[in-house]
Amino acid sequence: MPLPLYLLALAVFAMGTSEFMLAGLLPAIAQDLDVSVGTAGALTSAFAVGMVVGAPPAAALARDRSGRSGLLCFVLVFLAAHAVGAVTDSFAVLLATRVVAAVANAGFLAVALTTAAALVAPERKGRALAVLLSGTTVATVVGVPGGALLGGLLGWRAAFWAVAVLCLPAAIGVLRAVPARPLLPEQAERPTIRAEFGMLRRPRLLRVLLAGALVNAATFGAFTFLAPVVTGPAGLTERWVPVALVLFGAGSFVGVTVAGRFADHSPGRVLAVGGPLLLAGWPALALGAGHPVVLLVLVLAQGTLSFALGGTLIARALYEAEGAPTMAGAYATAALNVGAAAGPLLAAAALGTPAGVLGPFWTGAALVAVALPVALASIRKNPA
């Protein structure tokens, strides 16, 4: 794989760390800025909304720029947003920086997905995306616990500064390694922006985007409320929560690697084998949560299966949206973040049911049950 892919993955790692680290920093932020924890939770919602809304317009604005200049601009805006957030004493300003950072993140990921696909041969898109998305999975394994630890030792502002510092080598890498020339067809050969948006009328593309959103909703819904299960039904201490999160993150890394190897030539096999296993895994987690070993093993397995299917569906989205070279990455980014935003909301609602803290696992099963036939229909005519 080309070196620029790994440098892009470094930026994705920094951005993924920022997206997830707030879960461990909200109480400290709330106390420092004199707001309630519930109010501080709006920082997470603002980031999610910014990711969903920001991807298409940000990608469209970067349409006439080279991949290098667009990516560099988004990284620098992301860096600046975290620097401002780290020094402000105003919750309103911090909230605004989260929205700005989310739009920059969405724009970067949208352009990076397209750039990654353009840097390799057409039949190796899946492998390229696996390298890129490994930045997100490594963030769940290393970045998120590291951010929480740093915030606990030096304060939440230190975690924001750490993300800003991580952006510097990423920016230098983009500047030096990503080609300055356009990676997409020249203006005369490129479809108009209207034609690219018109791709959203394609049923096959819509199906794969919907399936990706549903799988991601199940993943993030369960991941968000994993801690209460570890300390509740499993009967483990709080020290085991990071262990469970790291296992899930390690599984996600394995999952995107598997997707990278099979998404290009055998997407049907990944979905046909991994889909039913993922579907069965969420109820198994709910039923086996009282047994710590079973819980931890299944957390690892579900992390692997969730990201294997998610990574495969992202690759399929780029294949189905080949007629939208600028916007394909934006469509995939927006769909995944719709799932990331909706999943925790649905899972939170399930907490009030008789299932209690195990409700998010049953919600995940329901979401995957809907996603699986949609996903299989989206590739039915593609080679298995």
JSON list of C-alpha atoms in Angstrom, two decimals, residues 150-279:
[
{"chain": "A", "resi": 150, "resn": "LEU", "atom": "CA", "xyz": [-4.23, 12.07, 30.06]},
{"chain": "A", "resi": 151, "resn": "GLY", "atom": "CA", "xyz": [-7.37, 13.98, 30.98]},
{"chain": "A", "resi": 152, "resn": "GLY", "atom": "CA", "xyz": [-7.41, 12.36, 34.41]},
{"chain": "A", "resi": 153, "resn": "LEU", "atom": "CA", "xyz": [-3.76, 13.20, 35.10]},
{"chain": "A", "resi": 154, "resn": "LEU", "atom": "CA", "xyz": [-3.42, 16.67, 33.55]},
{"chain": "A", "resi": 155, "resn": "GLY", "atom": "CA", "xyz": [-6.98, 17.82, 32.99]},
{"chain": "A", "resi": 156, "resn": "TRP", "atom": "CA", "xyz": [-9.35, 17.66, 30.03]},
{"chain": "A", "resi": 157, "resn": "ARG", "atom": "CA", "xyz": [-7.57, 20.52, 28.23]},
{"chain": "A", "resi": 158, "resn": "ALA", "atom": "CA", "xyz": [-4.42, 18.40, 27.95]},
{"chain": "A", "resi": 159, "resn": "ALA", "atom": "CA", "xyz": [-6.37, 15.82, 25.96]},
{"chain": "A", "resi": 160, "resn": "PHE", "atom": "CA", "xyz": [-7.48, 18.52, 23.52]},
{"chain": "A", "resi": 161, "resn": "TRP", "atom": "CA", "xyz": [-3.89, 19.75, 23.15]},
{"chain": "A", "resi": 162, "resn": "ALA", "atom": "CA", "xyz": [-2.72, 16.17, 22.54]},
{"chain": "A", "resi": 163, "resn": "VAL", "atom": "CA", "xyz": [-5.15, 15.80, 19.63]},
{"chain": "A", "resi": 164, "resn": "ALA", "atom": "CA", "xyz": [-3.96, 19.13, 18.20]},
{"chain": "A", "resi": 165, "resn": "VAL", "atom": "CA", "xyz": [-0.33, 17.98, 18.43]},
{"chain": "A", "resi": 166, "resn": "LEU", "atom": "CA", "xyz": [-1.18, 14.70, 16.71]},
{"chain": "A", "resi": 167, "resn": "CYS", "atom": "CA", "xyz": [-2.48, 16.72, 13.75]},
{"chain": "A", "resi": 168, "resn": "LEU", "atom": "CA", "xyz": [0.95, 18.26, 13.11]},
{"chain": "A", "resi": 169, "resn": "PRO", "atom": "CA", "xyz": [2.74, 15.13, 11.77]},
{"chain": "A", "resi": 170, "resn": "ALA", "atom": "CA", "xyz": [-0.45, 14.26, 9.89]},
{"chain": "A", "resi": 171, "resn": "ALA", "atom": "CA", "xyz": [-0.45, 17.68, 8.22]},
{"chain": "A", "resi": 172, "resn": "ILE", "atom": "CA", "xyz": [3.25, 17.38, 7.34]},
{"chain": "A", "resi": 173, "resn": "GLY", "atom": "CA", "xyz": [2.64, 13.90, 5.96]},
{"chain": "A", "resi": 174, "resn": "VAL", "atom": "CA", "xyz": [-0.24, 15.09, 3.78]},
{"chain": "A", "resi": 175, "resn": "LEU", "atom": "CA", "xyz": [1.87, 18.00, 2.52]},
{"chain": "A", "resi": 176, "resn": "ARG", "atom": "CA", "xyz": [4.84, 15.82, 1.61]},
{"chain": "A", "resi": 177, "resn": "ALA", "atom": "CA", "xyz": [3.29, 12.55, 0.52]},
{"chain": "A", "resi": 178, "resn": "VAL", "atom": "CA", "xyz": [-0.12, 13.18, -1.06]},
{"chain": "A", "resi": 179, "resn": "PRO", "atom": "CA", "xyz": [0.26, 14.21, -4.72]},
{"chain": "A", "resi": 180, "resn": "ALA", "atom": "CA", "xyz": [-0.44, 17.87, -5.51]},
{"chain": "A", "resi": 181, "resn": "ARG", "atom": "CA", "xyz": [-1.98, 16.95, -8.85]},
{"chain": "A", "resi": 182, "resn": "PRO", "atom": "CA", "xyz": [-5.69, 16.10, -8.96]},
{"chain": "A", "resi": 183, "resn": "LEU", "atom": "CA", "xyz": [-6.31, 12.40, -8.36]},
{"chain": "A", "resi": 184, "resn": "LEU", "atom": "CA", "xyz": [-9.73, 12.58, -9.98]},
{"chain": "A", "resi": 185, "resn": "PRO", "atom": "CA", "xyz": [-10.52, 13.05, -13.68]},
{"chain": "A", "resi": 186, "resn": "GLU", "atom": "CA", "xyz": [-9.94, 16.45, -15.23]},
{"chain": "A", "resi": 187, "resn": "GLN", "atom": "CA", "xyz": [-12.78, 18.94, -15.19]},
{"chain": "A", "resi": 188, "resn": "ALA", "atom": "CA", "xyz": [-13.84, 18.15, -18.75]},
{"chain": "A", "resi": 189, "resn": "GLU", "atom": "CA", "xyz": [-14.15, 14.43, -17.99]},
{"chain": "A", "resi": 190, "resn": "ARG", "atom": "CA", "xyz": [-15.69, 14.75, -14.55]},
{"chain": "A", "resi": 191, "resn": "PRO", "atom": "CA", "xyz": [-19.45, 14.55, -13.92]},
{"chain": "A", "resi": 192, "resn": "THR", "atom": "CA", "xyz": [-21.17, 17.71, -12.76]},
{"chain": "A", "resi": 193, "resn": "ILE", "atom": "CA", "xyz": [-22.03, 18.14, -9.10]},
{"chain": "A", "resi": 194, "resn": "ARG", "atom": "CA", "xyz": [-25.71, 17.72, -10.02]},
{"chain": "A", "resi": 195, "resn": "ALA", "atom": "CA", "xyz": [-24.91, 14.40, -11.68]},
{"chain": "A", "resi": 196, "resn": "GLU", "atom": "CA", "xyz": [-22.98, 13.29, -8.60]},
{"chain": "A", "resi": 197, "resn": "PHE", "atom": "CA", "xyz": [-25.90, 14.11, -6.31]},
{"chain": "A", "resi": 198, "resn": "GLY", "atom": "CA", "xyz": [-28.13, 12.30, -8.81]},
{"chain": "A", "resi": 199, "resn": "MET", "atom": "CA", "xyz": [-26.33, 9.08, -7.89]},
{"chain": "A", "resi": 200, "resn": "LEU", "atom": "CA", "xyz": [-28.38, 9.11, -4.69]},
{"chain": "A", "resi": 201, "resn": "ARG", "atom": "CA", "xyz": [-31.37, 8.05, -6.77]},
{"chain": "A", "resi": 202, "resn": "ARG", "atom": "CA", "xyz": [-29.72, 4.67, -7.40]},
{"chain": "A", "resi": 203, "resn": "PRO", "atom": "CA", "xyz": [-31.50, 2.02, -5.30]},
{"chain": "A", "resi": 204, "resn": "ARG", "atom": "CA", "xyz": [-28.39, -0.16, -4.98]},
{"chain": "A", "resi": 205, "resn": "LEU", "atom": "CA", "xyz": [-26.34, 2.73, -3.57]},
{"chain": "A", "resi": 206, "resn": "LEU", "atom": "CA", "xyz": [-29.13, 3.71, -1.18]},
{"chain": "A", "resi": 207, "resn": "ARG", "atom": "CA", "xyz": [-29.43, 0.12, 0.04]},
{"chain": "A", "resi": 208, "resn": "VAL", "atom": "CA", "xyz": [-25.75, -0.22, 0.83]},
{"chain": "A", "resi": 209, "resn": "LEU", "atom": "CA", "xyz": [-25.71, 3.19, 2.58]},
{"chain": "A", "resi": 210, "resn": "LEU", "atom": "CA", "xyz": [-28.76, 2.22, 4.63]},
{"chain": "A", "resi": 211, "resn": "ALA", "atom": "CA", "xyz": [-27.21, -1.12, 5.57]},
{"chain": "A", "resi": 212, "resn": "GLY", "atom": "CA", "xyz": [-23.98, 0.61, 6.61]},
{"chain": "A", "resi": 213, "resn": "ALA", "atom": "CA", "xyz": [-25.90, 3.09, 8.78]},
{"chain": "A", "resi": 214, "resn": "LEU", "atom": "CA", "xyz": [-27.86, 0.30, 10.48]},
{"chain": "A", "resi": 215, "resn": "VAL", "atom": "CA", "xyz": [-24.78, -1.81, 11.23]},
{"chain": "A", "resi": 216, "resn": "ASN", "atom": "CA", "xyz": [-22.97, 1.25, 12.58]},
{"chain": "A", "resi": 217, "resn": "ALA", "atom": "CA", "xyz": [-25.99, 2.15, 14.72]},
{"chain": "A", "resi": 218, "resn": "ALA", "atom": "CA", "xyz": [-25.90, -1.31, 16.30]},
{"chain": "A", "resi": 219, "resn": "THR", "atom": "CA", "xyz": [-22.14, -1.05, 16.85]},
{"chain": "A", "resi": 220, "resn": "PHE", "atom": "CA", "xyz": [-22.09, 2.39, 18.46]},
{"chain": "A", "resi": 221, "resn": "GLY", "atom": "CA", "xyz": [-25.25, 1.79, 20.46]},
{"chain": "A", "resi": 222, "resn": "ALA", "atom": "CA", "xyz": [-23.75, -1.27, 22.14]},
{"chain": "A", "resi": 223, "resn": "PHE", "atom": "CA", "xyz": [-20.24, 0.22, 22.46]},
{"chain": "A", "resi": 224, "resn": "THR", "atom": "CA", "xyz": [-21.55, 3.37, 24.17]},
{"chain": "A", "resi": 225, "resn": "PHE", "atom": "CA", "xyz": [-23.29, 1.44, 26.96]},
{"chain": "A", "resi": 226, "resn": "LEU", "atom": "CA", "xyz": [-20.80, -1.38, 27.42]},
{"chain": "A", "resi": 227, "resn": "ALA", "atom": "CA", "xyz": [-19.46, -0.10, 30.76]},
{"chain": "A", "resi": 228, "resn": "PRO", "atom": "CA", "xyz": [-22.71, -0.60, 32.74]},
{"chain": "A", "resi": 229, "resn": "VAL", "atom": "CA", "xyz": [-22.84, -4.21, 31.57]},
{"chain": "A", "resi": 230, "resn": "VAL", "atom": "CA", "xyz": [-19.26, -4.87, 32.67]},
{"chain": "A", "resi": 231, "resn": "THR", "atom": "CA", "xyz": [-19.86, -3.47, 36.16]},
{"chain": "A", "resi": 232, "resn": "GLY", "atom": "CA", "xyz": [-23.47, -4.72, 36.39]},
{"chain": "A", "resi": 233, "resn": "PRO", "atom": "CA", "xyz": [-24.50, -8.16, 35.10]},
{"chain": "A", "resi": 234, "resn": "ALA", "atom": "CA", "xyz": [-20.88, -9.31, 34.66]},
{"chain": "A", "resi": 235, "resn": "GLY", "atom": "CA", "xyz": [-20.07, -8.34, 38.25]},
{"chain": "A", "resi": 236, "resn": "LEU", "atom": "CA", "xyz": [-16.63, -6.94, 37.39]},
{"chain": "A", "resi": 237, "resn": "THR", "atom": "CA", "xyz": [-15.00, -3.86, 38.87]},
{"chain": "A", "resi": 238, "resn": "GLU", "atom": "CA", "xyz": [-14.54, -0.58, 37.00]},
{"chain": "A", "resi": 239, "resn": "ARG", "atom": "CA", "xyz": [-10.95, -1.58, 36.24]},
{"chain": "A", "resi": 240, "resn": "TRP", "atom": "CA", "xyz": [-12.32, -4.08, 33.73]},
{"chain": "A", "resi": 241, "resn": "VAL", "atom": "CA", "xyz": [-14.14, -1.44, 31.70]},
{"chain": "A", "resi": 242, "resn": "PRO", "atom": "CA", "xyz": [-10.99, -0.32, 29.81]},
{"chain": "A", "resi": 243, "resn": "VAL", "atom": "CA", "xyz": [-10.16, -3.99, 29.22]},
{"chain": "A", "resi": 244, "resn": "ALA", "atom": "CA", "xyz": [-13.55, -4.57, 27.58]},
{"chain": "A", "resi": 245, "resn": "LEU", "atom": "CA", "xyz": [-13.21, -1.40, 25.50]},
{"chain": "A", "resi": 246, "resn": "VAL", "atom": "CA", "xyz": [-9.71, -2.37, 24.35]},
{"chain": "A", "resi": 247, "resn": "LEU", "atom": "CA", "xyz": [-10.96, -5.84, 23.40]},
{"chain": "A", "resi": 248, "resn": "PHE", "atom": "CA", "xyz": [-13.73, -4.29, 21.34]},
{"chain": "A", "resi": 249, "resn": "GLY", "atom": "CA", "xyz": [-11.21, -1.96, 19.70]},
{"chain": "A", "resi": 250, "resn": "ALA", "atom": "CA", "xyz": [-8.80, -4.81, 19.00]},
{"chain": "A", "resi": 251, "resn": "GLY", "atom": "CA", "xyz": [-11.64, -6.72, 17.38]},
{"chain": "A", "resi": 252, "resn": "SER", "atom": "CA", "xyz": [-12.49, -3.69, 15.24]},
{"chain": "A", "resi": 253, "resn": "PHE", "atom": "CA", "xyz": [-8.90, -3.59, 13.96]},
{"chain": "A", "resi": 254, "resn": "VAL", "atom": "CA", "xyz": [-9.08, -7.27, 13.02]},
{"chain": "A", "resi": 255, "resn": "GLY", "atom": "CA", "xyz": [-12.46, -6.63, 11.39]},
{"chain": "A", "resi": 256, "resn": "VAL", "atom": "CA", "xyz": [-11.32, -3.85, 9.07]},
{"chain": "A", "resi": 257, "resn": "THR", "atom": "CA", "xyz": [-8.27, -5.94, 8.15]},
{"chain": "A", "resi": 258, "resn": "VAL", "atom": "CA", "xyz": [-10.53, -8.84, 7.18]},
{"chain": "A", "resi": 259, "resn": "ALA", "atom": "CA", "xyz": [-12.76, -6.46, 5.22]},
{"chain": "A", "resi": 260, "resn": "GLY", "atom": "CA", "xyz": [-9.71, -5.16, 3.39]},
{"chain": "A", "resi": 261, "resn": "ARG", "atom": "CA", "xyz": [-8.78, -8.65, 2.23]},
{"chain": "A", "resi": 262, "resn": "PHE", "atom": "CA", "xyz": [-12.23, -9.74, 1.07]},
{"chain": "A", "resi": 263, "resn": "ALA", "atom": "CA", "xyz": [-14.35, -6.63, 0.38]},
{"chain": "A", "resi": 264, "resn": "ASP", "atom": "CA", "xyz": [-13.00, -6.22, -3.16]},
{"chain": "A", "resi": 265, "resn": "HIS", "atom": "CA", "xyz": [-13.57, -9.72, -4.52]},
{"chain": "A", "resi": 266, "resn": "SER", "atom": "CA", "xyz": [-15.81, -11.51, -2.01]},
{"chain": "A", "resi": 267, "resn": "PRO", "atom": "CA", "xyz": [-18.21, -9.03, -0.39]},
{"chain": "A", "resi": 268, "resn": "GLY", "atom": "CA", "xyz": [-21.07, -11.52, -0.58]},
{"chain": "A", "resi": 269, "resn": "ARG", "atom": "CA", "xyz": [-19.06, -14.07, 1.36]},
{"chain": "A", "resi": 270, "resn": "VAL", "atom": "CA", "xyz": [-18.25, -11.56, 4.13]},
{"chain": "A", "resi": 271, "resn": "LEU", "atom": "CA", "xyz": [-21.90, -10.59, 4.48]},
{"chain": "A", "resi": 272, "resn": "ALA", "atom": "CA", "xyz": [-23.28, -14.12, 4.14]},
{"chain": "A", "resi": 273, "resn": "VAL", "atom": "CA", "xyz": [-20.93, -15.54, 6.77]},
{"chain": "A", "resi": 274, "resn": "GLY", "atom": "CA", "xyz": [-20.30, -12.58, 9.03]},
{"chain": "A", "resi": 275, "resn": "GLY", "atom": "CA", "xyz": [-23.83, -11.17, 8.96]},
{"chain": "A", "resi": 276, "resn": "PRO", "atom": "CA", "xyz": [-25.63, -14.10, 10.66]},
{"chain": "A", "resi": 277, "resn": "LEU", "atom": "CA", "xyz": [-22.77, -14.41, 13.17]},
{"chain": "A", "resi": 278, "resn": "LEU", "atom": "CA", "xyz": [-23.07, -10.72, 14.02]},
{"chain": "A", "resi": 279, "resn": "LEU", "atom": "CA", "xyz": [-26.83, -11.05, 14.31]}
]
